[in-house]
PDB file of C-alpha atoms in Angstrom:
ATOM      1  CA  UNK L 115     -15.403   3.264 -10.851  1.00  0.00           C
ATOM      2  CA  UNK L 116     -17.584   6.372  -9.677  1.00  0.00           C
ATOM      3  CA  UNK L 117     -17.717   9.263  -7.368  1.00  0.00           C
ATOM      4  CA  UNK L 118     -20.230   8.913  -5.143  1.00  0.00           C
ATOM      5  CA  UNK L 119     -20.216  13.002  -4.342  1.00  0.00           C
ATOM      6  CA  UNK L 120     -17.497  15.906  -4.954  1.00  0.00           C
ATOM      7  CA  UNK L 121     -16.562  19.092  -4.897  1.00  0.00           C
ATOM      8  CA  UNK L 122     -20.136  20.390  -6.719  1.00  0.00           C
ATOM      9  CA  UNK L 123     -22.032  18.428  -4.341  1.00  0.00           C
ATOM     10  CA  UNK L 124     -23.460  19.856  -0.362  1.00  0.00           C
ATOM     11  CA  UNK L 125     -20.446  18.234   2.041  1.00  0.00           C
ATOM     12  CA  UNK L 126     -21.445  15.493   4.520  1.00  0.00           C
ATOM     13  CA  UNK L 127     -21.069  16.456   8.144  1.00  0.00           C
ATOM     14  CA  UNK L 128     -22.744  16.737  11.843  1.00  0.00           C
ATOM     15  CA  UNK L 129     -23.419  14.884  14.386  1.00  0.00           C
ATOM     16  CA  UNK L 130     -25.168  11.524  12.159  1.00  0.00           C
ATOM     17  CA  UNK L 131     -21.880  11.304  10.124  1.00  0.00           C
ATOM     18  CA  UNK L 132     -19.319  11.584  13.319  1.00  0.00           C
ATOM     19  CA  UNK L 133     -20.903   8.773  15.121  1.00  0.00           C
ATOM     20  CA  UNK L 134     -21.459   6.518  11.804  1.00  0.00           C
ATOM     21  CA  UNK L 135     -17.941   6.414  11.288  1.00  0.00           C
ATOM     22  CA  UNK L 136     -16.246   7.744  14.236  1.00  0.00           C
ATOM     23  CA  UNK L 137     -14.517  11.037  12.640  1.00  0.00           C
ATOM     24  CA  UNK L 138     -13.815  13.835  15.313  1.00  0.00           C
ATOM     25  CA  UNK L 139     -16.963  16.690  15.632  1.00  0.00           C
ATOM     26  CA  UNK L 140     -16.302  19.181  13.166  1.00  0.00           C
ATOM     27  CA  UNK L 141     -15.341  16.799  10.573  1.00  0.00           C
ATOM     28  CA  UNK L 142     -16.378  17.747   6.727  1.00  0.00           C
ATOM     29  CA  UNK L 143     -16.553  15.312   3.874  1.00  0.00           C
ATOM     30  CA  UNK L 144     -15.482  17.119   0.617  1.00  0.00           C
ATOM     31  CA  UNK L 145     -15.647  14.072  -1.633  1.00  0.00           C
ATOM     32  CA  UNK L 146     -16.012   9.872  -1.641  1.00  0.00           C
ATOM     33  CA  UNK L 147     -15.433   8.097  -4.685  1.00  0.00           C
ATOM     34  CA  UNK L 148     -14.780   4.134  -5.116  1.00  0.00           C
ATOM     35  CA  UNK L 149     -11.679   3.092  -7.372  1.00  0.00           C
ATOM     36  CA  UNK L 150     -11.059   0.151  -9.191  1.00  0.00           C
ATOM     37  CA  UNK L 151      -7.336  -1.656  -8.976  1.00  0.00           C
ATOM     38  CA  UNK L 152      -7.082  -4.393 -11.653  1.00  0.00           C
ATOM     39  CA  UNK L 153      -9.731  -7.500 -10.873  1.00  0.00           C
ATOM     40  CA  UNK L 154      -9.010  -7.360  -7.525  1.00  0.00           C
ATOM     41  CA  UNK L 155     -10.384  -5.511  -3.657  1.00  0.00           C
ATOM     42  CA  UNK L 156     -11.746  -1.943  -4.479  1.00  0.00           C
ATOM     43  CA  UNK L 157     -10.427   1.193  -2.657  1.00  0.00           C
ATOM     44  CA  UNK L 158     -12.821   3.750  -1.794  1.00  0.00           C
ATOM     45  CA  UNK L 159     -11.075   7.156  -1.176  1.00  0.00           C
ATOM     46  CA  UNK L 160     -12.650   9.931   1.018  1.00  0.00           C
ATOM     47  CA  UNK L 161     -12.052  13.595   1.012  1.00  0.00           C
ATOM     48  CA  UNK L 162     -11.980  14.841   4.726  1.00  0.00           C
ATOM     49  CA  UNK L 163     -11.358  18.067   6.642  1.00  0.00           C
ATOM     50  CA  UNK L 164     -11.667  18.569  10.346  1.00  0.00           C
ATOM     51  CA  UNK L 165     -10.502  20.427  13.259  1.00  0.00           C
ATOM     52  CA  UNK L 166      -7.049  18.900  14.918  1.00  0.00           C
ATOM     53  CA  UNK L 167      -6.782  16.890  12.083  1.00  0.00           C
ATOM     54  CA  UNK L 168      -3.477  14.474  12.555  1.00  0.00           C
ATOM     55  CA  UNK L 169      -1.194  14.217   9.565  1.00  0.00           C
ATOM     56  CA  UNK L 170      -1.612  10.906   7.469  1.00  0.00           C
ATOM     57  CA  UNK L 171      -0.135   8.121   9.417  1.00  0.00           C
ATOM     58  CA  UNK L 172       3.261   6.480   7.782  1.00  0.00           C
ATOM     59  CA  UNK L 173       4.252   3.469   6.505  1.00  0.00           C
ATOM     60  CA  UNK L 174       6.234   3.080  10.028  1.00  0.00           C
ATOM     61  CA  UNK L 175       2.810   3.677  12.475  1.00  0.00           C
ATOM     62  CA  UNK L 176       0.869   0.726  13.941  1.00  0.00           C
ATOM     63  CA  UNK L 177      -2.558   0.549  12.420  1.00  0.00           C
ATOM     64  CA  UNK L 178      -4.333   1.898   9.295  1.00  0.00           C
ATOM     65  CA  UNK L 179      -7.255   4.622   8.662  1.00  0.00           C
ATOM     66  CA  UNK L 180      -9.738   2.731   8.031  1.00  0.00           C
ATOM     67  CA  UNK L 181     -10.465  -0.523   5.552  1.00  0.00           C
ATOM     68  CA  UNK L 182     -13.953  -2.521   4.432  1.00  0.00           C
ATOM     69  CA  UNK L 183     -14.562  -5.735   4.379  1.00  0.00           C
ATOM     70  CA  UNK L 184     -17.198  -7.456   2.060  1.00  0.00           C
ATOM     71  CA  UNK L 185     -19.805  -9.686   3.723  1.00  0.00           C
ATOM     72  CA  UNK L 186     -22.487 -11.636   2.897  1.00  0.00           C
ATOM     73  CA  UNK L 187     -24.325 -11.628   6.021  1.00  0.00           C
ATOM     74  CA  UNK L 188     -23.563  -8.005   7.871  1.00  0.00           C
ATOM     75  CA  UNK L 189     -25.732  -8.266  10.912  1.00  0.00           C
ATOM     76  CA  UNK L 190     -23.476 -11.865  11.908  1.00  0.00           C
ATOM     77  CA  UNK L 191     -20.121 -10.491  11.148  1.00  0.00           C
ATOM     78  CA  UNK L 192     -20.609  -7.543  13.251  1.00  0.00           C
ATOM     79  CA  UNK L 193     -22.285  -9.953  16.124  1.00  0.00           C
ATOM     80  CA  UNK L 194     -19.200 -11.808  15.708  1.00  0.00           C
ATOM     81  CA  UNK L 195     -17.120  -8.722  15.561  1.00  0.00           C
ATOM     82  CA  UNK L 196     -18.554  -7.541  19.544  1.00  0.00           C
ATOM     83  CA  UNK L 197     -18.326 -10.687  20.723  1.00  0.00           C
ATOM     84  CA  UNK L 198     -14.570 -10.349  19.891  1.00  0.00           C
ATOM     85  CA  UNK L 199     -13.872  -7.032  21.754  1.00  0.00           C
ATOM     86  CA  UNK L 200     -14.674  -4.874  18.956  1.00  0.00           C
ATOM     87  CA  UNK L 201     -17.108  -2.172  19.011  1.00  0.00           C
ATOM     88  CA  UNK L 202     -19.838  -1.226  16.665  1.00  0.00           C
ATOM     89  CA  UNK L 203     -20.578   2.942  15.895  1.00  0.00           C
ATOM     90  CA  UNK L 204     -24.284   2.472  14.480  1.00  0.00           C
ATOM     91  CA  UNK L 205     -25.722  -0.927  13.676  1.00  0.00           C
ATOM     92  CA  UNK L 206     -26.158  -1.841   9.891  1.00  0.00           C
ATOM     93  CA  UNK L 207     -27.822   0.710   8.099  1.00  0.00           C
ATOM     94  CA  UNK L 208     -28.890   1.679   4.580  1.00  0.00           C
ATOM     95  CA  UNK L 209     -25.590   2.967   2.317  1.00  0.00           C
ATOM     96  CA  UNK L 210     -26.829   6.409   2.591  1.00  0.00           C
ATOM     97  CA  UNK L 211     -24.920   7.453  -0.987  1.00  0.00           C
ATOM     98  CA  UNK L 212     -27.228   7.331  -4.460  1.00  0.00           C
ATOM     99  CA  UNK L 213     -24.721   5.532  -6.201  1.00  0.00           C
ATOM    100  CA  UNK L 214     -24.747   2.295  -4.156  1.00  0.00           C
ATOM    101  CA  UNK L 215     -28.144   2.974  -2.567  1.00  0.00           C
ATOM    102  CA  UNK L 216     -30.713  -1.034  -3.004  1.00  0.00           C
ATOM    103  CA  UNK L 217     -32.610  -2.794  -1.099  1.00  0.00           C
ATOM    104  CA  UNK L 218     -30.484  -4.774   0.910  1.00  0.00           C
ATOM    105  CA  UNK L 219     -27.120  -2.484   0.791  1.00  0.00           C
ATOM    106  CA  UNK L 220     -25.632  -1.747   4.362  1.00  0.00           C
ATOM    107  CA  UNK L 221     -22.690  -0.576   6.014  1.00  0.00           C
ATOM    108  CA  UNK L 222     -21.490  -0.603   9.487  1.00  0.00           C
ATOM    109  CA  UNK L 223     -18.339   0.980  10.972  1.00  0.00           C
ATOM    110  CA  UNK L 224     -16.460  -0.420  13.886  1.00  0.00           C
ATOM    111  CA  UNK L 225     -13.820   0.360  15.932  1.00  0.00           C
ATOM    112  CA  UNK L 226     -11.519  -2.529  17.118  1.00  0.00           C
ATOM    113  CA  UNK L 227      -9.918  -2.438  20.624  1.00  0.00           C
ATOM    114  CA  UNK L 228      -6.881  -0.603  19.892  1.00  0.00           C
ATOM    115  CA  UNK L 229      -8.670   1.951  17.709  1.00  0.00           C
ATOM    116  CA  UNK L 230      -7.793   1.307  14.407  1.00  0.00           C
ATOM    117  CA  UNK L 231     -11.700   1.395  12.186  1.00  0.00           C
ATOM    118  CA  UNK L 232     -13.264  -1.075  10.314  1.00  0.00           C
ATOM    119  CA  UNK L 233     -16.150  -1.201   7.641  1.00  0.00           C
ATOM    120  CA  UNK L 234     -18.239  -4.082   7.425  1.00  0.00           C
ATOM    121  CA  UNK L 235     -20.370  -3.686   4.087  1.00  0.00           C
ATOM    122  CA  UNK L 236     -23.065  -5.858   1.929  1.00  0.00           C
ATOM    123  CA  UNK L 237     -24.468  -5.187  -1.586  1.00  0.00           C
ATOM    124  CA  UNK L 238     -26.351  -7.827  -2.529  1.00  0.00           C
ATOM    125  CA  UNK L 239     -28.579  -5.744  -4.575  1.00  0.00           C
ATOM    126  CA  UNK L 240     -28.140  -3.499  -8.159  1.00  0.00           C
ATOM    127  CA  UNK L 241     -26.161  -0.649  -7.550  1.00  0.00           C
ATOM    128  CA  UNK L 242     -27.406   2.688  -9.478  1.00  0.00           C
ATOM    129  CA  UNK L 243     -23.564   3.086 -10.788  1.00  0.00           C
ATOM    130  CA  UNK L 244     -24.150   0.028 -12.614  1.00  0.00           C
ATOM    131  CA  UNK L 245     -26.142   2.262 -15.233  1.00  0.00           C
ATOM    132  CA  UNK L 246     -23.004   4.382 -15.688  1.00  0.00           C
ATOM    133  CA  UNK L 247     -20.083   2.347 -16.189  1.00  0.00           C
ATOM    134  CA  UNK L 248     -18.982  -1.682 -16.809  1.00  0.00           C
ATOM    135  CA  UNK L 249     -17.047  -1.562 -14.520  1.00  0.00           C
ATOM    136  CA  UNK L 250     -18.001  -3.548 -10.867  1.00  0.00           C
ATOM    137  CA  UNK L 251     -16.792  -3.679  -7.086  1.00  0.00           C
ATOM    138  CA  UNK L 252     -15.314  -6.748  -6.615  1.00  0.00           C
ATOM    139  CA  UNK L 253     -17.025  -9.232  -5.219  1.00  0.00           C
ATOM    140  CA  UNK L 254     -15.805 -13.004  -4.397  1.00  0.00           C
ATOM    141  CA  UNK L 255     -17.986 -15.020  -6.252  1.00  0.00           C
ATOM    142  CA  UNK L 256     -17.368 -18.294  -3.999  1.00  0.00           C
TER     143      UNK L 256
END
């Protein structure tokens, strides 16, 4: 659907990004961009490079890298989310990338009890990437 930065653009790292979504200090992002599979859940694929980086986990492993889930109220699912054992990295905050920057846009990353990391997200409002494509995020429209 759109890259939110790549190759051509100044990498994300420090400190801010490693504790937003948990990545090991050292950690680079190279590229993010948000793909579209049929009418259905969006993948968003990131570009990373870091020191002791692990190789990509197999079919086989327990667990995944990470995976978002759509929300319309952010602040109570990641209450909820606590109160169930999980653990939060930063509290909702502003998407921090141009492309799916509005008003009331967050994300939050967790970290569930046995590791595996979690993205609560809300976009409630217009999305700048709207003005470049027809193409949409998915969204359940119940």
């Amino acid at each position: 659907i759109y890259q939110s930065f790549g190759p051509q653009d100044t990498p994300r790292q420090g400190p801010e990004l490693e504790r937003a979504v948990g990545a090991f200090p050292g950690t680079v992002v190279r590229a993010q961009a948000m793909v579209k599979i049929g009418t259905g859940p969006d993948i968003e694929l990131f570009e990373m490079h870091g020191p002791e980086q692990a190789q990509p986990v197999r079919a086989s492993d327990f667990g995944i890298t990470h995976f978002g889930v759509y929300t319309d109220d952010i602040d109570a699912s990641v209450e909820r989310f606590e109160k169930a054992g999980g653990t939060s990295l930063t509290a909702p905050r502003a998407i921090p990338y141009a492309t799916e920057k509005g008003p009331g846009n967050k994300v939050c990353y967790c970290r569930m009890p046995w590791g595996t990391t979690i993205e609560f997200i809300t976009t409630p409002d217009r999305m700048a990437y709207h003005d470049q494509t027809d193409l949409r995020r998915w969204q359940d429209e119940d």
